[in-house]
PDB file of N, CA and C in Angstrom:
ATOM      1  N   UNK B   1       5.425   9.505   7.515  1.00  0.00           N
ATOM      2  CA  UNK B   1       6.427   8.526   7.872  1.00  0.00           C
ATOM      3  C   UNK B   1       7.242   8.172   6.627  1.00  0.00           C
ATOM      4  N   UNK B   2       8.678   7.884   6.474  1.00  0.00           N
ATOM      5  CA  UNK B   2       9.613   7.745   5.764  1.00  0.00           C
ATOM      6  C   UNK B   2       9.833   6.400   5.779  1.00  0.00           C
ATOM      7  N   UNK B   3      10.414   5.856   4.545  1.00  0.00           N
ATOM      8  CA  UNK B   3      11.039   4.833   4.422  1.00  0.00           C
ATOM      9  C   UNK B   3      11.641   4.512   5.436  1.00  0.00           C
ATOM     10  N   UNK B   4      12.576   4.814   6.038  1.00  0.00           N
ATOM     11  CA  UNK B   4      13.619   4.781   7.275  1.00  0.00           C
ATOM     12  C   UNK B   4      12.970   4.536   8.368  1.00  0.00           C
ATOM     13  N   UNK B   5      12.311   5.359   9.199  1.00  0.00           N
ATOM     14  CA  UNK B   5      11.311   5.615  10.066  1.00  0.00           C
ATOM     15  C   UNK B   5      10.090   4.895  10.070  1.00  0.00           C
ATOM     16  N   UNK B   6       9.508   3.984   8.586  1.00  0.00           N
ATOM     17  CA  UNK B   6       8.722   2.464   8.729  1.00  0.00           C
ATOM     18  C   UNK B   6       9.788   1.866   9.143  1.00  0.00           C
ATOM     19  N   UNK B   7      10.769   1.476   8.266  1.00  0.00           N
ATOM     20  CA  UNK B   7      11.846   0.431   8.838  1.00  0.00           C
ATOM     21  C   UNK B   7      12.367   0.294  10.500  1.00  0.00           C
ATOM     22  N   UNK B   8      12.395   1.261  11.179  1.00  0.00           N
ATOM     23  CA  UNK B   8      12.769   1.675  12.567  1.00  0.00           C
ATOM     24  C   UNK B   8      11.892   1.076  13.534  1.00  0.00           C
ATOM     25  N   UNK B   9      10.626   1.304  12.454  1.00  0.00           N
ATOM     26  CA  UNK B   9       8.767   1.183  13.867  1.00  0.00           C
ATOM     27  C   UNK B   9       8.743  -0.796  13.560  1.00  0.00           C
ATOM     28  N   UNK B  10       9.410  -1.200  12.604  1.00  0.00           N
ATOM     29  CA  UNK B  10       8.814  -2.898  11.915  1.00  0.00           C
ATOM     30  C   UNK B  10      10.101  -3.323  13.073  1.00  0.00           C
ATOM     31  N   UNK B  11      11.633  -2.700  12.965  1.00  0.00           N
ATOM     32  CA  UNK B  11      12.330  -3.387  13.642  1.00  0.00           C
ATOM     33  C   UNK B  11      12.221  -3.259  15.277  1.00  0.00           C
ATOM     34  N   UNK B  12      11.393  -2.605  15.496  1.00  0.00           N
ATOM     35  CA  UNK B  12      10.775  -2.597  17.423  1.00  0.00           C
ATOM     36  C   UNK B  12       9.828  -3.580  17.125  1.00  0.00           C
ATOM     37  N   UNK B  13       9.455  -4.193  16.194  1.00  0.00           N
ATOM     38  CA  UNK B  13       8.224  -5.394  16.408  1.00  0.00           C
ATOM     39  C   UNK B  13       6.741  -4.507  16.087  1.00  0.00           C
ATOM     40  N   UNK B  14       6.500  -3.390  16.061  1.00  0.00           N
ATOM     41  CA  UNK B  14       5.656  -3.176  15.596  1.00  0.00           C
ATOM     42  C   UNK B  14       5.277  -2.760  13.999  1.00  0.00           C
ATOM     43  N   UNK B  15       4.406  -3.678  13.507  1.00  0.00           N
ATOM     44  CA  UNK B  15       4.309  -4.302  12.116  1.00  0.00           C
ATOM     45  C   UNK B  15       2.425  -3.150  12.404  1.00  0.00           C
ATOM     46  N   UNK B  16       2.884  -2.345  11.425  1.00  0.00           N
ATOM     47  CA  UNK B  16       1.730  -1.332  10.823  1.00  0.00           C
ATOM     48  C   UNK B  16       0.809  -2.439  10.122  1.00  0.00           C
ATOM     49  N   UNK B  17      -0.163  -1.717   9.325  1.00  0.00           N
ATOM     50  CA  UNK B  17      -1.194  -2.335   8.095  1.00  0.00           C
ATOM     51  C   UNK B  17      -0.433  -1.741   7.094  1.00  0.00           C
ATOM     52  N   UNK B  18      -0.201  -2.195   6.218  1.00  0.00           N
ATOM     53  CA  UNK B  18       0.135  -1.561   4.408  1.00  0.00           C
ATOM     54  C   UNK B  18      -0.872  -1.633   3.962  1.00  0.00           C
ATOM     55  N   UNK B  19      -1.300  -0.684   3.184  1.00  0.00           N
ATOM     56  CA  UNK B  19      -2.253  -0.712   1.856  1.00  0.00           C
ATOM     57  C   UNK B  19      -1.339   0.142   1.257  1.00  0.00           C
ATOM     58  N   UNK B  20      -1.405  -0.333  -0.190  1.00  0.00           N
ATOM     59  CA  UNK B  20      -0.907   0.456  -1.369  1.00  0.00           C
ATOM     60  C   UNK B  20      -2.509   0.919  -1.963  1.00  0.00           C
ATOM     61  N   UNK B  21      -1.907   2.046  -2.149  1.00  0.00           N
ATOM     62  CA  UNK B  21      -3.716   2.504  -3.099  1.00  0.00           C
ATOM     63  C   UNK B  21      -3.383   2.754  -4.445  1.00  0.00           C
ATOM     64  N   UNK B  22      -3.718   2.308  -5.060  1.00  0.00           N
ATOM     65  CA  UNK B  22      -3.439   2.176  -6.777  1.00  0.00           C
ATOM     66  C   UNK B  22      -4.453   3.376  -7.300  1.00  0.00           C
ATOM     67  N   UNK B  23      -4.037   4.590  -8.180  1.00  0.00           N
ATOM     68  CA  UNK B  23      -4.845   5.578  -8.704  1.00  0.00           C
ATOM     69  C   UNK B  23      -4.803   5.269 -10.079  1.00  0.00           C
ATOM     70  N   UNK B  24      -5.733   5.468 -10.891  1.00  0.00           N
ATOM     71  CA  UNK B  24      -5.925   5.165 -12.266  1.00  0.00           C
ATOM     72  C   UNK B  24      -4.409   4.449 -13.083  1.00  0.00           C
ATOM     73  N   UNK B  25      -4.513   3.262 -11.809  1.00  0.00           N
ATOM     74  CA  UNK B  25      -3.412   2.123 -13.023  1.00  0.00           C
ATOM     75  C   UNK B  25      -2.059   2.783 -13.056  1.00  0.00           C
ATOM     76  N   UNK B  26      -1.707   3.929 -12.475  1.00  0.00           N
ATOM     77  CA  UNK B  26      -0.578   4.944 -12.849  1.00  0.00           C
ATOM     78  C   UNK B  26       0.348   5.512 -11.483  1.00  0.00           C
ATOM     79  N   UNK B  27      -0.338   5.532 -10.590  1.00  0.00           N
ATOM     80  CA  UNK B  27       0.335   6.694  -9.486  1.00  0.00           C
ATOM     81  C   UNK B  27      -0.144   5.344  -8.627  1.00  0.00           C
ATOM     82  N   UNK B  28       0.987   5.162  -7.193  1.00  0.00           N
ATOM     83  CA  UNK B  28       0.634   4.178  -6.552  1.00  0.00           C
ATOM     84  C   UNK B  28       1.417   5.079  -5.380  1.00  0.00           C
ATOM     85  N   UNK B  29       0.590   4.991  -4.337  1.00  0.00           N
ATOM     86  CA  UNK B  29       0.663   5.767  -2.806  1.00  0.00           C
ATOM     87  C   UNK B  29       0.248   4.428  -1.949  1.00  0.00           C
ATOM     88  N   UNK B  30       1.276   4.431  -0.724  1.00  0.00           N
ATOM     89  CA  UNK B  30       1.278   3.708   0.517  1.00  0.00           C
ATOM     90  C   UNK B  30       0.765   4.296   2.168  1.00  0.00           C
ATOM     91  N   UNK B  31      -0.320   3.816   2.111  1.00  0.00           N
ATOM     92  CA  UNK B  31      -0.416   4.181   3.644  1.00  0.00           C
ATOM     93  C   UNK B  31      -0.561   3.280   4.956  1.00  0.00           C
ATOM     94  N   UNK B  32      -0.068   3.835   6.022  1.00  0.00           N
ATOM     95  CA  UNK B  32       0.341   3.690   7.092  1.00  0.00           C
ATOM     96  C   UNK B  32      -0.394   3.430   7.977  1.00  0.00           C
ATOM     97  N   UNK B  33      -0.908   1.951   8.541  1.00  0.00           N
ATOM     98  CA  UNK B  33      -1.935   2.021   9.394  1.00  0.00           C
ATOM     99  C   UNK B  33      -1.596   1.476  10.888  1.00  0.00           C
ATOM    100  N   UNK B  34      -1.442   2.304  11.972  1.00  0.00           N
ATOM    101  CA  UNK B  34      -0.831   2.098  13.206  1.00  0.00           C
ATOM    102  C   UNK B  34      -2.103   2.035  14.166  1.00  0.00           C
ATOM    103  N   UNK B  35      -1.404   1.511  15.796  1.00  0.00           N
ATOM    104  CA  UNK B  35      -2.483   1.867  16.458  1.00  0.00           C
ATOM    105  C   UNK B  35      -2.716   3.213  16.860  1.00  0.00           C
ATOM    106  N   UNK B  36      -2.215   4.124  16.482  1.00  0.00           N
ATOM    107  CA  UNK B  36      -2.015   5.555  16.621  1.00  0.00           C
ATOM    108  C   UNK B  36      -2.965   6.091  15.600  1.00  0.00           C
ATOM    109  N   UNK B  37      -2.771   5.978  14.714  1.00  0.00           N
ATOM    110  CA  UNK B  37      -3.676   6.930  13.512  1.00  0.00           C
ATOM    111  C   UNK B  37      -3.021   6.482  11.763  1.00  0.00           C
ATOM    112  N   UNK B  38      -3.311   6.696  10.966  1.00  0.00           N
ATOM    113  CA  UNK B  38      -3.323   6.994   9.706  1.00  0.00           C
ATOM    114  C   UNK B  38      -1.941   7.790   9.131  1.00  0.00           C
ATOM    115  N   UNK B  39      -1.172   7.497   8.472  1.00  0.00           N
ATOM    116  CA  UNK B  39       0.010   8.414   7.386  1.00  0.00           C
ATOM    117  C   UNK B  39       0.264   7.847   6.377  1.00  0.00           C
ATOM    118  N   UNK B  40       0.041   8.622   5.237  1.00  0.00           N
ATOM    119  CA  UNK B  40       0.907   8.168   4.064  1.00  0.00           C
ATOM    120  C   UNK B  40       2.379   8.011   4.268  1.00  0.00           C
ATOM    121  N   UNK B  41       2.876   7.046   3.157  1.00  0.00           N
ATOM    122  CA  UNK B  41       4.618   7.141   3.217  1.00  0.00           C
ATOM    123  C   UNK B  41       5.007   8.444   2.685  1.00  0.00           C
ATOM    124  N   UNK B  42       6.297   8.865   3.014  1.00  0.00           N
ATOM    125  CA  UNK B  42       6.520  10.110   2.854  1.00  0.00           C
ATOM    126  C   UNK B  42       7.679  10.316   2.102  1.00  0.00           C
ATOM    127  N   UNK B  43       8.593  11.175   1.430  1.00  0.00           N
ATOM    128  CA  UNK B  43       9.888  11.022   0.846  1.00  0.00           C
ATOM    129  C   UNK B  43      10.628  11.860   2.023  1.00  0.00           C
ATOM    130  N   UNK B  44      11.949  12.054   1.999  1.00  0.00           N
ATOM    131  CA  UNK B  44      12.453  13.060   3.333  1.00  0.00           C
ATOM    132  C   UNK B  44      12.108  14.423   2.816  1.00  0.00           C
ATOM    133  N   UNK B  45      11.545  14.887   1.938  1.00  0.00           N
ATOM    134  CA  UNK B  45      11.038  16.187   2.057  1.00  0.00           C
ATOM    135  C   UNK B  45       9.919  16.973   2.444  1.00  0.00           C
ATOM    136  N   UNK B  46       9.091  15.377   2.451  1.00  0.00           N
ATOM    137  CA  UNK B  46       7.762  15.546   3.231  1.00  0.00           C
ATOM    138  C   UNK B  46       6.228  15.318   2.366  1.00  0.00           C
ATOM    139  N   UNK B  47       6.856  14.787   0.808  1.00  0.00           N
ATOM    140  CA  UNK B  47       5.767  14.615  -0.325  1.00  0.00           C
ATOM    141  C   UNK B  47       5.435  13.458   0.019  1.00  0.00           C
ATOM    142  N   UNK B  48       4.580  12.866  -0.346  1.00  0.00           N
ATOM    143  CA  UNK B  48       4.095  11.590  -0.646  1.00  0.00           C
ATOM    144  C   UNK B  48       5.002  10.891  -1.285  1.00  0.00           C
ATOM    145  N   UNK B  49       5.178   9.774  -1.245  1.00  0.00           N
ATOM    146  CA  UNK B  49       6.161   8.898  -1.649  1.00  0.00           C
ATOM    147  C   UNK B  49       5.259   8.044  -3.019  1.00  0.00           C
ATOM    148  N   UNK B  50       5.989   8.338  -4.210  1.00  0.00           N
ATOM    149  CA  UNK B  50       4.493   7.945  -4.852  1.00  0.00           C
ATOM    150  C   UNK B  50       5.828   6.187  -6.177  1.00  0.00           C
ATOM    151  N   UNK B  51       4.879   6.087  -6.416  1.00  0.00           N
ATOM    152  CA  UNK B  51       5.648   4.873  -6.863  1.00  0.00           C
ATOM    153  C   UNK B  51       4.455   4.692  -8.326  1.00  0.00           C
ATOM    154  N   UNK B  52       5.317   3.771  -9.196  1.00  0.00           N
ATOM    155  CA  UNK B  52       4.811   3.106 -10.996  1.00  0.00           C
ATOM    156  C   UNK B  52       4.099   2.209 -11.068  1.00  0.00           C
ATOM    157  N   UNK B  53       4.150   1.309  -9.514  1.00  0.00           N
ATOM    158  CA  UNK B  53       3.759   0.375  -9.783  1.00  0.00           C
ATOM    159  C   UNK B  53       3.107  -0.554  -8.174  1.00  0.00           C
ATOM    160  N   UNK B  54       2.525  -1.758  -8.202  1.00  0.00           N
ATOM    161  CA  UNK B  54       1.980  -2.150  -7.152  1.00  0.00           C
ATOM    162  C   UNK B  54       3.455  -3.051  -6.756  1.00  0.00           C
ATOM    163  N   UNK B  55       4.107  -3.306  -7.512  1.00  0.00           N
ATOM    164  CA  UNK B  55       5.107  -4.254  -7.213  1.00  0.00           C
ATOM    165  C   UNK B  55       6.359  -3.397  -7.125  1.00  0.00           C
ATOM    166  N   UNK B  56       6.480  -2.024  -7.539  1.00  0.00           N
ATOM    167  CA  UNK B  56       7.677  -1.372  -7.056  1.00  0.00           C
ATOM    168  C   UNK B  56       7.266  -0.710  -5.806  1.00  0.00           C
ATOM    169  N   UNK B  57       6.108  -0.211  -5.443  1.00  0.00           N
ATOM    170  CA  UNK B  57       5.988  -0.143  -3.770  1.00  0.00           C
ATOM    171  C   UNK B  57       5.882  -1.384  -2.796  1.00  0.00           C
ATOM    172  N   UNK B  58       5.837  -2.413  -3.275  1.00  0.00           N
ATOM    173  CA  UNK B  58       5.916  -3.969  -2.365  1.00  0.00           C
ATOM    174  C   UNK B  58       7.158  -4.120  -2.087  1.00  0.00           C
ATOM    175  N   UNK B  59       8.373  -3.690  -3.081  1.00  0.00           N
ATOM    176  CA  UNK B  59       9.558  -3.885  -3.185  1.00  0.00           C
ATOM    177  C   UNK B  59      10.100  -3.041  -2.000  1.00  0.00           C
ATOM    178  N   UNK B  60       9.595  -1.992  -1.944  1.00  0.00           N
ATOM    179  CA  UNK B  60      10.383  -0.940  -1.256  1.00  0.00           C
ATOM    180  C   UNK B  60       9.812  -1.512   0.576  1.00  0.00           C
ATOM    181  N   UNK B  61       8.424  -2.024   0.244  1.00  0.00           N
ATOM    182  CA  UNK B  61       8.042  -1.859   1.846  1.00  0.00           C
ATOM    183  C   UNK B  61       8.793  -3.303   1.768  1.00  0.00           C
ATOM    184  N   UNK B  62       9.091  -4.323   1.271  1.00  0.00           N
ATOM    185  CA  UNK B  62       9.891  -5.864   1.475  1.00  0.00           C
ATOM    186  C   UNK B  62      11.346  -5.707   2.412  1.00  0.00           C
ATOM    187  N   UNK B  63      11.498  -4.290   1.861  1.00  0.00           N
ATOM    188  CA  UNK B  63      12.937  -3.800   2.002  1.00  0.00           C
ATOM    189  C   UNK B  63      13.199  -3.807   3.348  1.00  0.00           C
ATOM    190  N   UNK B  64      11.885  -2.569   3.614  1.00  0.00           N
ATOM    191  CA  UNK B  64      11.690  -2.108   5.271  1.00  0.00           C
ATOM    192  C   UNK B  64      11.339  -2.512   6.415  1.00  0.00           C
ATOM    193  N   UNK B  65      10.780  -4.299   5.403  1.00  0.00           N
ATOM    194  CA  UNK B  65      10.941  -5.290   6.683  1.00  0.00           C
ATOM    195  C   UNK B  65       9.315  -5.551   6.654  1.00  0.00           C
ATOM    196  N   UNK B  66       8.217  -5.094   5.615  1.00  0.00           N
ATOM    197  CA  UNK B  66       7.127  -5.496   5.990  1.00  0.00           C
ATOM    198  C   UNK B  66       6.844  -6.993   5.126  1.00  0.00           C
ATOM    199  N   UNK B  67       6.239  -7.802   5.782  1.00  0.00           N
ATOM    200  CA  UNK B  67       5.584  -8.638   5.722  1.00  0.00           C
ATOM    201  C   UNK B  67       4.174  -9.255   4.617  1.00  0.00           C
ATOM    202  N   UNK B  68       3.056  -8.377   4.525  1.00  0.00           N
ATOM    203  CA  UNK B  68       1.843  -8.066   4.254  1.00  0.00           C
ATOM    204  C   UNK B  68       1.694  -6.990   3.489  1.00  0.00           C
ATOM    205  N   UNK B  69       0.882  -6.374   2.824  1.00  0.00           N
ATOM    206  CA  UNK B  69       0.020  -5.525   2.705  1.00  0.00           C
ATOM    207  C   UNK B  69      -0.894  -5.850   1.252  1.00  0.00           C
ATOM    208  N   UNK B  70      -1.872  -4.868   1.748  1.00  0.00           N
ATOM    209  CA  UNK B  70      -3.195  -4.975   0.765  1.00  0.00           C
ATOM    210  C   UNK B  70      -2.932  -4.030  -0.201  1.00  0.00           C
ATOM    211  N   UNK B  71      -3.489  -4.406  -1.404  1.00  0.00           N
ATOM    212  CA  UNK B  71      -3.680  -3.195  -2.736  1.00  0.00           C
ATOM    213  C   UNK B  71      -4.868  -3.285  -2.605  1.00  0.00           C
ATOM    214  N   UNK B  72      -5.072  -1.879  -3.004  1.00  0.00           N
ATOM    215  CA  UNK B  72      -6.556  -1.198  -2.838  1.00  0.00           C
ATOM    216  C   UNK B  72      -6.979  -0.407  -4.290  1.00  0.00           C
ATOM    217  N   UNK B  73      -7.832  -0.958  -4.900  1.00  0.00           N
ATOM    218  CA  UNK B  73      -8.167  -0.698  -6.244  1.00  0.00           C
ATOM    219  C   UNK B  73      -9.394  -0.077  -5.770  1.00  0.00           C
ATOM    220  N   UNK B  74      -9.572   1.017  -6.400  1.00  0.00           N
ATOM    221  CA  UNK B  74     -11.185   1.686  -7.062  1.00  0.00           C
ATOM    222  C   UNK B  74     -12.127   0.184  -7.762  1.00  0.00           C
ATOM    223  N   UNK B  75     -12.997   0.272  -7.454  1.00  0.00           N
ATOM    224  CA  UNK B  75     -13.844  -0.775  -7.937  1.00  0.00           C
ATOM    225  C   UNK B  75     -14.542   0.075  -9.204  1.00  0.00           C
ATOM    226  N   UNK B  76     -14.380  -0.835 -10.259  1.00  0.00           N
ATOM    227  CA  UNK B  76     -15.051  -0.613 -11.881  1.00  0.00           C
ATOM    228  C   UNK B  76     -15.929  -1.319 -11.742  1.00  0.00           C
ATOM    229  N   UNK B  77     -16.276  -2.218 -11.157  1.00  0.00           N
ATOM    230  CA  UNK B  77     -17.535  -3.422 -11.900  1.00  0.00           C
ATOM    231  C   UNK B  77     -18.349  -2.846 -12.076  1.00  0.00           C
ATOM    232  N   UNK B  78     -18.769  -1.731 -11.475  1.00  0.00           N
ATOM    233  CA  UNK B  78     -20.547  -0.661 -11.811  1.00  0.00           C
ATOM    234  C   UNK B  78     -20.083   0.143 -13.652  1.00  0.00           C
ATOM    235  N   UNK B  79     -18.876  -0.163 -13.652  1.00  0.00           N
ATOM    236  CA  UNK B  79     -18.932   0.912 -14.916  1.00  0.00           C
ATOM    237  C   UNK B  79     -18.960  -0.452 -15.902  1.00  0.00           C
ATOM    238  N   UNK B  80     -18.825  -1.618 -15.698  1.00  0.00           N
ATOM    239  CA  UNK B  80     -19.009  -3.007 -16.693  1.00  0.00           C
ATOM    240  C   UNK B  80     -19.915  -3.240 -16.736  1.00  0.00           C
ATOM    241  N   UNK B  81     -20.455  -3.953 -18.240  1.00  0.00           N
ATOM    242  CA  UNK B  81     -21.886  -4.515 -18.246  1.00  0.00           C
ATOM    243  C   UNK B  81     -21.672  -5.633 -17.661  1.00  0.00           C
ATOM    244  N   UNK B  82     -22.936  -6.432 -17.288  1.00  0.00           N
ATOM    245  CA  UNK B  82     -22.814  -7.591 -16.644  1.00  0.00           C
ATOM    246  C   UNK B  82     -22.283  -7.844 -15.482  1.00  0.00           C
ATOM    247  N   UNK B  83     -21.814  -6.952 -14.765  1.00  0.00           N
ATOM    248  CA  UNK B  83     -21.254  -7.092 -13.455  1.00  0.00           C
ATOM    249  C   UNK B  83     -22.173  -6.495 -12.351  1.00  0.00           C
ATOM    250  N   UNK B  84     -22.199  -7.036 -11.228  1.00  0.00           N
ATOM    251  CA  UNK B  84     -22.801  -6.050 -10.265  1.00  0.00           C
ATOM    252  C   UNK B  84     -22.091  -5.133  -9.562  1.00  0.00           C
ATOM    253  N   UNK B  85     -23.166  -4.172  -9.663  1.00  0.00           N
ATOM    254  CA  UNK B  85     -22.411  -2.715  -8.726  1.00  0.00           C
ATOM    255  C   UNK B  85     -21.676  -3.100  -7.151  1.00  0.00           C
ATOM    256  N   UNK B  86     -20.405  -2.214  -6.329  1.00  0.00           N
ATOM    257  CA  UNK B  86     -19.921  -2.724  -6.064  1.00  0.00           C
ATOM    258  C   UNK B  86     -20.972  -2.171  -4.434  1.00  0.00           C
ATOM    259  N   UNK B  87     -20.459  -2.463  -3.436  1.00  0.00           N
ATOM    260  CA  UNK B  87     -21.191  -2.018  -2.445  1.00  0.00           C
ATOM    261  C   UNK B  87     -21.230  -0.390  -2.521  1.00  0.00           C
ATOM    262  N   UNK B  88     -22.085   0.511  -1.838  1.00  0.00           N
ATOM    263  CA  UNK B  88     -21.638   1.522  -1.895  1.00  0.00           C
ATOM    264  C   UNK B  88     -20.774   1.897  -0.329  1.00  0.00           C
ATOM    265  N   UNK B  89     -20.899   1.451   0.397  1.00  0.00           N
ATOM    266  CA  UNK B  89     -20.311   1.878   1.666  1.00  0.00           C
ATOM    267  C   UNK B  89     -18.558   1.515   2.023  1.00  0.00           C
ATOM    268  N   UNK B  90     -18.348   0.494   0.765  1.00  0.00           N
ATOM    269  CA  UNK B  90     -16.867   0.486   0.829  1.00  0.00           C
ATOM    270  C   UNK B  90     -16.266   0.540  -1.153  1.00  0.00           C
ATOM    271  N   UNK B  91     -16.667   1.051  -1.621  1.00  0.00           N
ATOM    272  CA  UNK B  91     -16.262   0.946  -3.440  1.00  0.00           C
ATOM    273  C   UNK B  91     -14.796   0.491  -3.775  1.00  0.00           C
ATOM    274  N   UNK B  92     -13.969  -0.287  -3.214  1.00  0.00           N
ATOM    275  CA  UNK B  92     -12.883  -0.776  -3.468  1.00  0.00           C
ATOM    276  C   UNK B  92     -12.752  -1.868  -3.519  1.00  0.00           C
ATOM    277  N   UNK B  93     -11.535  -2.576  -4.437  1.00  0.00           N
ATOM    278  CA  UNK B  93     -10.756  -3.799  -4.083  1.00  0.00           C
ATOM    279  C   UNK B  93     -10.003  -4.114  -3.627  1.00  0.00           C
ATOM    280  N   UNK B  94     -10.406  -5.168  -2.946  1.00  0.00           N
ATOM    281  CA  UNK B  94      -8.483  -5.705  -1.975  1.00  0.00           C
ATOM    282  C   UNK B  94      -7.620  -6.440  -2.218  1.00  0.00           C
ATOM    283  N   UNK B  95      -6.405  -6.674  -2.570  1.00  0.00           N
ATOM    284  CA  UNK B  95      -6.002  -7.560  -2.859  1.00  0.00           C
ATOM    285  C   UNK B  95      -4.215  -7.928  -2.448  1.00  0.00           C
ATOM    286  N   UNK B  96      -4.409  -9.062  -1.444  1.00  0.00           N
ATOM    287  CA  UNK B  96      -3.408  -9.381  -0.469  1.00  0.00           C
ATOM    288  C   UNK B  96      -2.243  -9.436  -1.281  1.00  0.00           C
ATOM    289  N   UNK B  97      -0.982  -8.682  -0.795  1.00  0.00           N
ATOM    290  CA  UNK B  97       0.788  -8.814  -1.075  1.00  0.00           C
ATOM    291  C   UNK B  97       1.257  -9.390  -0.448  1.00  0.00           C
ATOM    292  N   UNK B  98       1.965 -10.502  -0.817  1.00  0.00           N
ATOM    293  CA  UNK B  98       2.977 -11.339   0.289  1.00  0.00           C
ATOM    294  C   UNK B  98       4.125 -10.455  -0.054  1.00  0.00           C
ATOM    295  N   UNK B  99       4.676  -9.601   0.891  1.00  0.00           N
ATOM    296  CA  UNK B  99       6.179  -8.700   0.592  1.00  0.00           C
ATOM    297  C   UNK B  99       7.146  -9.590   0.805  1.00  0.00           C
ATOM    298  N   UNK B 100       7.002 -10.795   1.323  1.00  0.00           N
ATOM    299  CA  UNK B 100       8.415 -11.867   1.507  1.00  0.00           C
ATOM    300  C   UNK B 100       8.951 -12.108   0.580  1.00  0.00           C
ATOM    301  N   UNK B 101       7.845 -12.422  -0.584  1.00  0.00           N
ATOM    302  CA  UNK B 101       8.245 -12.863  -2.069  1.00  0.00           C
ATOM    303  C   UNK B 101       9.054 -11.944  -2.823  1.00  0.00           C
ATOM    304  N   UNK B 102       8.734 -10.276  -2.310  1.00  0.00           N
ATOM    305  CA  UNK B 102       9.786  -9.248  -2.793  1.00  0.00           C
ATOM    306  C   UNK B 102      10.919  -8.880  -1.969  1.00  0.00           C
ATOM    307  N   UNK B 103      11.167  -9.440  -1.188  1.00  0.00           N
ATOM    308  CA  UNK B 103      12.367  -9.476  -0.772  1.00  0.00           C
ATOM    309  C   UNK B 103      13.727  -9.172  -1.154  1.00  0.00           C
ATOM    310  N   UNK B 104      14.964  -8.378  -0.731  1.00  0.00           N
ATOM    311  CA  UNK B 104      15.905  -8.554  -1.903  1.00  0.00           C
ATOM    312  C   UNK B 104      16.110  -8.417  -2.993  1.00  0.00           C
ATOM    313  N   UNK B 105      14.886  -7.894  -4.071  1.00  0.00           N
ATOM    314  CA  UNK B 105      14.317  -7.197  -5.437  1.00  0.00           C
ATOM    315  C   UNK B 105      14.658  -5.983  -5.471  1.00  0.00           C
ATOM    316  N   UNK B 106      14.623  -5.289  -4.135  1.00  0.00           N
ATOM    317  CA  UNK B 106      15.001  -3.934  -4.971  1.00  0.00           C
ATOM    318  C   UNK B 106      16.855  -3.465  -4.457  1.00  0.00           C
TER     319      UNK B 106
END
């Protein structure tokens, strides 16, 4: 699914799940969670739509009219001392985007 083509599915009223998945602090990928199934965002050539940052993909989905979405971090605390290991059945972090606030930013 494309930039365009989220924007198309949010303005019929149907509002997907966002998660941004954050890869080692560097590469940031958006996926698509419908009642249909699972897609990453896509560019029009058909790559992954990959973004710098957690706040330059918030920007772009603010754009397209979303609302919400979660960042999804790899969980480190097992590789820190003093921390406890993270569950094993879900090893990530979540952490809620208000996209309203990016609004008009990009």
């Amino acid at each position: 699914m494309t930039l365009s083509e989220l924007k198309a599915l949010i303005g019929k009223g149907r509002m997907p799940t966002l998660e941004i998945h954050a890869f080692e602090g560097i590469i940031y990928l958006v996926k698509i969670i419908t009642d249909v199934g699972e897609t990453m965002l896509k560019k029009d050539d058909g790559d992954n739509q990959v973004f710098k940052s957690s706040t330059q993909a918030g920007i772009a989905l603010a754009d397209a009219g979303g609302m919400t979405a979660c960042i999804v971090h790899q969980c480190a605390y097992d590789e820190v001392i003093g921390h406890e290991p993270c569950h094993a059945e879900d090893p990530s972090l979540r952490t809620p985007m208000d996209l309203r606030l990016l609004a008009g930013l990009g």
